[in-house]
Amino acid sequence: MCISETQVRNRSSVRDASTSDRRLQSTSSHSSVGNFTAKTTSPKRILEKHDSINARKCLVAQVGLENFIRSITAPLDLTLPNAVRFNMNGNGRMQTWEDVYMAERVYTQCLGISKRIYQMHAFTHEPDRKLAYFILEEHNERTLPFLPGFDFHVLVFTYYNDRNEVTAVDVQYDQLSFFLHCFGLAQLHAWFVEQVMTPLTIVWAKAYHNSGLVNPFTFMSQLILFPVLLMYYWGIL
């Protein structure tokens, strides 16, 4: 179900608003694109892409992945043939929707998730690329009382063909953060990164920058050297 809002104004106010909007859009769209050179893009191409993209609000909220998937295809009049290239964050690639739904049911049970409420509030559509993408919001409730419920966000890319059939789905998310939430360790990990890791990293970054030796070769050397020194210090080597 997509929701749009239309406001009725008199003719003069519409003329004034449209003139103001055009002036604002022209100024903001051009001023927000910097002057730079690149091999594959340019300010002109960025503006052309911006004009061709359709971004709109669209509310879909469902319990269960299958219900959600079938609901989100309606705004773009897409259909769901059983065959699909489904990429789960680069760690799982499935070829049918049946396998996708089965995998979701199995791993939610393994992770102690009793109910998942999926939400989408807006999507971006690029008709030229036959692509629509959106941020999926998950609300996860747990089967065990000592496991905390949590909310999570996922970026979903949906590709379709000339017949408006979904052909591929690419799901991207922070896998480490997801599993930390599942095991109730997200807050502890956030505290450790903020209080311990980040101060040490800043001290290292300042010293590394002041050395004047910042380049990929010295960086890779440090990645190899530090673990070797730690293992030598701990008596492993």
Tab-separated table of C-alpha atoms in Angstrom:
chain	number	residue	atom	x	y	z
A	1	MET	CA	0.000	0.000	0.000
A	2	CYS	CA	1.604	3.227	-1.132
A	3	ILE	CA	0.618	6.489	0.496
A	4	SER	CA	0.709	9.838	-1.359
A	5	GLU	CA	-0.352	13.274	-0.098
A	6	THR	CA	-1.930	15.930	-2.340
A	7	GLN	CA	-2.553	19.458	-1.169
A	8	VAL	CA	-5.024	21.744	-2.923
A	9	ARG	CA	-3.898	25.329	-3.363
A	10	ASN	CA	-5.246	28.212	-5.386
A	11	ARG	CA	-3.780	28.980	-8.794
A	12	SER	CA	-1.577	31.879	-7.758
A	13	SER	CA	-0.036	30.048	-4.822
A	14	VAL	CA	0.688	27.021	-6.998
A	15	ARG	CA	2.407	29.270	-9.558
A	16	ASP	CA	4.502	30.937	-6.870
A	17	ALA	CA	5.373	27.634	-5.200
A	18	SER	CA	6.333	25.939	-8.457
A	19	THR	CA	8.540	28.895	-9.439
A	20	SER	CA	10.194	28.831	-6.012
A	21	ASP	CA	10.614	25.032	-6.153
A	22	ARG	CA	12.252	25.208	-9.581
A	23	ARG	CA	14.651	27.905	-8.401
A	24	LEU	CA	15.468	25.947	-5.223
A	25	GLN	CA	15.859	22.650	-7.078
A	26	SER	CA	18.096	24.183	-9.719
A	27	THR	CA	20.293	25.857	-7.116
A	28	SER	CA	20.513	22.927	-4.723
A	29	SER	CA	20.957	20.213	-7.335
A	30	HIS	CA	23.869	21.971	-9.008
A	31	SER	CA	25.543	23.272	-5.873
A	32	SER	CA	25.497	19.864	-4.186
A	33	VAL	CA	27.610	18.277	-6.945
A	34	GLY	CA	31.290	19.076	-6.588
A	35	ASN	CA	33.730	19.827	-9.382
A	36	PHE	CA	35.843	16.736	-9.826
A	37	THR	CA	37.272	14.459	-12.497
A	38	ALA	CA	36.760	10.718	-12.730
A	39	LYS	CA	36.972	8.021	-15.399
A	40	THR	CA	33.485	6.627	-14.953
A	41	THR	CA	31.342	9.545	-13.819
A	42	SER	CA	30.982	13.321	-13.894
A	43	PRO	CA	28.730	16.035	-12.445
A	44	LYS	CA	26.622	15.877	-15.615
A	45	ARG	CA	26.106	12.115	-15.357
A	46	ILE	CA	25.269	12.386	-11.661
A	47	LEU	CA	22.617	15.034	-12.382
A	48	GLU	CA	21.173	12.939	-15.241
A	49	LYS	CA	20.919	9.937	-12.956
A	50	HIS	CA	19.350	12.061	-10.222
A	51	ASP	CA	16.639	13.271	-12.616
A	52	SER	CA	15.822	9.720	-13.767
A	53	ILE	CA	15.506	8.212	-10.284
A	54	ASN	CA	12.062	7.851	-8.736
A	55	ALA	CA	12.120	7.892	-4.925
A	56	ARG	CA	8.831	7.655	-3.070
A	57	LYS	CA	7.313	6.632	0.222
A	58	CYS	CA	5.727	3.210	0.342
A	59	LEU	CA	4.540	1.507	3.509
A	60	VAL	CA	4.730	-2.283	3.747
A	61	ALA	CA	4.711	-4.090	7.109
A	62	GLN	CA	4.307	-7.849	7.355
A	63	VAL	CA	5.063	-10.720	9.708
A	64	GLY	CA	7.237	-13.310	7.972
A	65	LEU	CA	9.550	-13.024	4.978
A	66	GLU	CA	7.257	-14.619	2.390
A	67	ASN	CA	4.369	-12.289	3.225
A	68	PHE	CA	6.687	-9.300	3.045
A	69	ILE	CA	8.267	-10.292	-0.292
A	70	ARG	CA	4.879	-10.789	-1.931
A	71	SER	CA	3.684	-7.413	-0.628
A	72	ILE	CA	6.615	-5.278	-1.759
A	73	THR	CA	6.257	-6.308	-5.412
A	74	ALA	CA	2.836	-4.625	-5.684
A	75	PRO	CA	3.978	-0.956	-5.896
A	76	LEU	CA	5.996	-1.666	-9.074
A	77	ASP	CA	3.641	-4.343	-10.474
A	78	LEU	CA	6.369	-6.980	-10.314
A	79	THR	CA	5.799	-10.726	-10.383
A	80	LEU	CA	7.698	-13.499	-8.618
A	81	PRO	CA	8.633	-16.516	-10.747
A	82	ASN	CA	10.073	-19.277	-8.584
A	83	ALA	CA	13.527	-18.990	-10.168
A	84	VAL	CA	15.597	-16.141	-8.734
A	85	ARG	CA	19.268	-15.359	-8.076
A	86	PHE	CA	19.215	-14.535	-4.379
A	87	ASN	CA	22.505	-13.318	-2.909
A	88	MET	CA	22.520	-13.306	0.896
A	89	ASN	CA	25.330	-10.903	1.740
A	90	GLY	CA	27.811	-12.855	-0.375
A	91	ASN	CA	27.651	-15.832	2.022
A	92	GLY	CA	24.711	-17.688	0.536
A	93	ARG	CA	23.414	-17.886	-3.022
A	94	MET	CA	20.059	-19.497	-3.677
A	95	GLN	CA	18.258	-20.106	-6.963
A	96	THR	CA	14.577	-20.432	-5.976
A	97	TRP	CA	12.196	-18.605	-3.665
A	98	GLU	CA	11.310	-21.918	-2.015
A	99	ASP	CA	14.926	-22.265	-0.881
A	100	VAL	CA	14.961	-18.645	0.324
A	101	TYR	CA	11.844	-19.072	2.475
A	102	MET	CA	13.060	-22.425	3.824
A	103	ALA	CA	16.493	-21.012	4.728
A	104	GLU	CA	14.888	-18.070	6.540
A	105	ARG	CA	12.671	-20.377	8.612
A	106	VAL	CA	15.600	-22.613	9.575
A	107	TYR	CA	18.120	-19.975	10.593
A	108	THR	CA	15.590	-17.913	12.561
A	109	GLN	CA	14.825	-21.013	14.644
A	110	CYS	CA	18.550	-21.714	15.080
A	111	LEU	CA	19.134	-18.160	16.312
A	112	GLY	CA	16.221	-18.176	18.737
A	113	ILE	CA	14.023	-15.759	16.803
A	114	SER	CA	10.315	-16.423	17.311
A	115	LYS	CA	8.826	-13.643	15.173
A	116	ARG	CA	10.158	-11.207	12.587
A	117	ILE	CA	8.226	-8.123	11.541
A	118	TYR	CA	9.524	-6.701	8.259
A	119	GLN	CA	8.954	-3.061	7.316
A	120	MET	CA	9.697	-0.843	4.315
A	121	HIS	CA	8.843	2.867	4.350
A	122	ALA	CA	10.352	4.084	1.068
A	123	PHE	CA	12.171	2.810	-1.982
A	124	THR	CA	14.326	4.173	-4.786
A	125	HIS	CA	13.518	3.108	-8.336
A	126	GLU	CA	15.888	3.335	-11.298
A	127	PRO	CA	13.786	2.333	-14.329
A	128	ASP	CA	16.725	2.585	-16.731
A	129	ARG	CA	18.560	-0.118	-14.790
A	130	LYS	CA	15.388	-2.061	-13.919
A	131	LEU	CA	16.391	-1.779	-10.300
A	132	ALA	CA	14.582	-0.892	-7.086
A	133	TYR	CA	16.323	-0.746	-3.719
A	134	PHE	CA	15.253	0.038	-0.189
A	135	ILE	CA	16.136	-0.229	3.485
A	136	LEU	CA	14.434	-3.179	5.156
A	137	GLU	CA	13.696	-2.746	8.862
A	138	GLU	CA	13.488	-5.930	10.936
A	139	HIS	CA	11.952	-6.257	14.377
A	140	ASN	CA	13.069	-9.542	15.933
A	141	GLU	CA	11.378	-11.164	18.915
A	142	ARG	CA	13.110	-14.026	20.735
A	143	THR	CA	12.137	-17.515	21.893
A	144	LEU	CA	14.204	-17.451	25.103
A	145	PRO	CA	13.707	-14.828	27.845
A	146	PHE	CA	17.428	-14.141	28.355
A	147	LEU	CA	17.941	-13.324	24.660
A	148	PRO	CA	17.075	-9.664	23.968
A	149	GLY	CA	14.856	-8.643	21.083
A	150	PHE	CA	16.410	-6.239	18.622
A	151	ASP	CA	15.815	-4.129	15.522
A	152	PHE	CA	18.044	-4.384	12.483
A	153	HIS	CA	18.402	-2.665	9.096
A	154	VAL	CA	19.197	-4.346	5.782
A	155	LEU	CA	19.843	-2.893	2.323
A	156	VAL	CA	17.956	-4.787	-0.411
A	157	PHE	CA	18.520	-4.467	-4.188
A	158	THR	CA	15.829	-5.936	-6.461
A	159	TYR	CA	16.393	-6.449	-10.196
A	160	TYR	CA	13.712	-7.280	-12.763
A	161	ASN	CA	13.420	-7.938	-16.514
A	162	ASP	CA	11.330	-6.510	-19.376
A	163	ARG	CA	8.373	-8.667	-18.303
A	164	ASN	CA	8.474	-7.129	-14.811
A	165	GLU	CA	9.624	-10.430	-13.321
A	166	VAL	CA	12.007	-10.299	-10.375
A	167	THR	CA	15.207	-11.969	-11.553
A	168	ALA	CA	17.725	-11.209	-8.814
A	169	VAL	CA	17.865	-9.948	-5.237
A	170	ASP	CA	21.011	-8.739	-3.506
A	171	VAL	CA	20.825	-8.427	0.300
A	172	GLN	CA	23.571	-6.512	2.111
A	173	TYR	CA	23.994	-6.031	5.850
A	174	ASP	CA	26.546	-5.916	8.657
A	175	GLN	CA	26.811	-9.622	9.471
A	176	LEU	CA	28.993	-9.165	12.560
A	177	SER	CA	26.517	-6.699	14.047
A	178	PHE	CA	23.615	-9.057	13.306
A	179	PHE	CA	25.150	-12.000	15.158
A	180	LEU	CA	26.241	-9.788	18.054
A	181	HIS	CA	22.608	-8.693	18.405
A	182	CYS	CA	21.439	-12.315	18.204
A	183	PHE	CA	23.682	-13.332	21.127
A	184	GLY	CA	23.032	-10.189	23.162
A	185	LEU	CA	26.601	-8.930	22.822
A	186	ALA	CA	26.027	-5.824	20.700
A	187	GLN	CA	26.189	-3.351	23.594
A	188	LEU	CA	29.323	-4.948	25.065
A	189	HIS	CA	31.021	-4.886	21.677
A	190	ALA	CA	30.051	-1.227	21.154
A	191	TRP	CA	31.520	-0.311	24.560
A	192	PHE	CA	34.772	-2.178	23.856
A	193	VAL	CA	35.199	-0.519	20.454
A	194	GLU	CA	34.470	2.947	21.846
A	195	GLN	CA	36.478	2.752	25.068
A	196	VAL	CA	39.403	0.492	24.097
A	197	MET	CA	39.872	-0.013	20.383
A	198	THR	CA	39.150	3.496	19.114
A	199	PRO	CA	41.606	5.358	21.443
A	200	LEU	CA	44.379	2.897	20.578
A	201	THR	CA	43.607	3.188	16.870
A	202	ILE	CA	43.720	6.992	17.012
A	203	VAL	CA	47.121	6.939	18.744
A	204	TRP	CA	48.439	4.529	16.086
A	205	ALA	CA	46.937	6.590	13.224
A	206	LYS	CA	48.552	9.818	14.468
A	207	ALA	CA	51.951	8.172	14.855
A	208	TYR	CA	51.634	6.484	11.462
A	209	HIS	CA	50.610	9.755	9.785
A	210	ASN	CA	53.447	11.712	11.405
A	211	SER	CA	55.967	9.139	10.188
A	212	GLY	CA	55.374	10.206	6.599
A	213	LEU	CA	55.403	6.572	5.495
A	214	VAL	CA	51.701	6.094	4.884
A	215	ASN	CA	51.175	3.870	1.829
A	216	PRO	CA	49.663	0.456	1.084
A	217	PHE	CA	53.001	-1.365	1.391
A	218	THR	CA	53.856	-0.141	4.880
A	219	PHE	CA	50.264	-0.703	5.971
A	220	MET	CA	50.277	-4.340	4.809
A	221	SER	CA	53.677	-4.819	6.457
A	222	GLN	CA	52.203	-3.717	9.776
A	223	LEU	CA	49.282	-6.119	9.393
A	224	ILE	CA	51.806	-8.942	9.019
A	225	LEU	CA	54.363	-7.711	11.556
A	226	PHE	CA	52.081	-6.958	14.516
A	227	PRO	CA	50.575	-10.471	14.813
A	228	VAL	CA	54.059	-11.996	14.499
A	229	LEU	CA	55.395	-9.764	17.312
A	230	LEU	CA	52.381	-10.605	19.513
A	231	MET	CA	52.862	-14.340	18.977
A	232	TYR	CA	56.565	-13.986	19.733
A	233	TYR	CA	55.763	-12.007	22.923
A	234	TRP	CA	53.263	-14.657	24.061
A	235	GLY	CA	55.790	-17.449	23.376
A	236	ILE	CA	53.858	-18.995	20.515
A	237	LEU	CA	56.800	-18.507	18.125
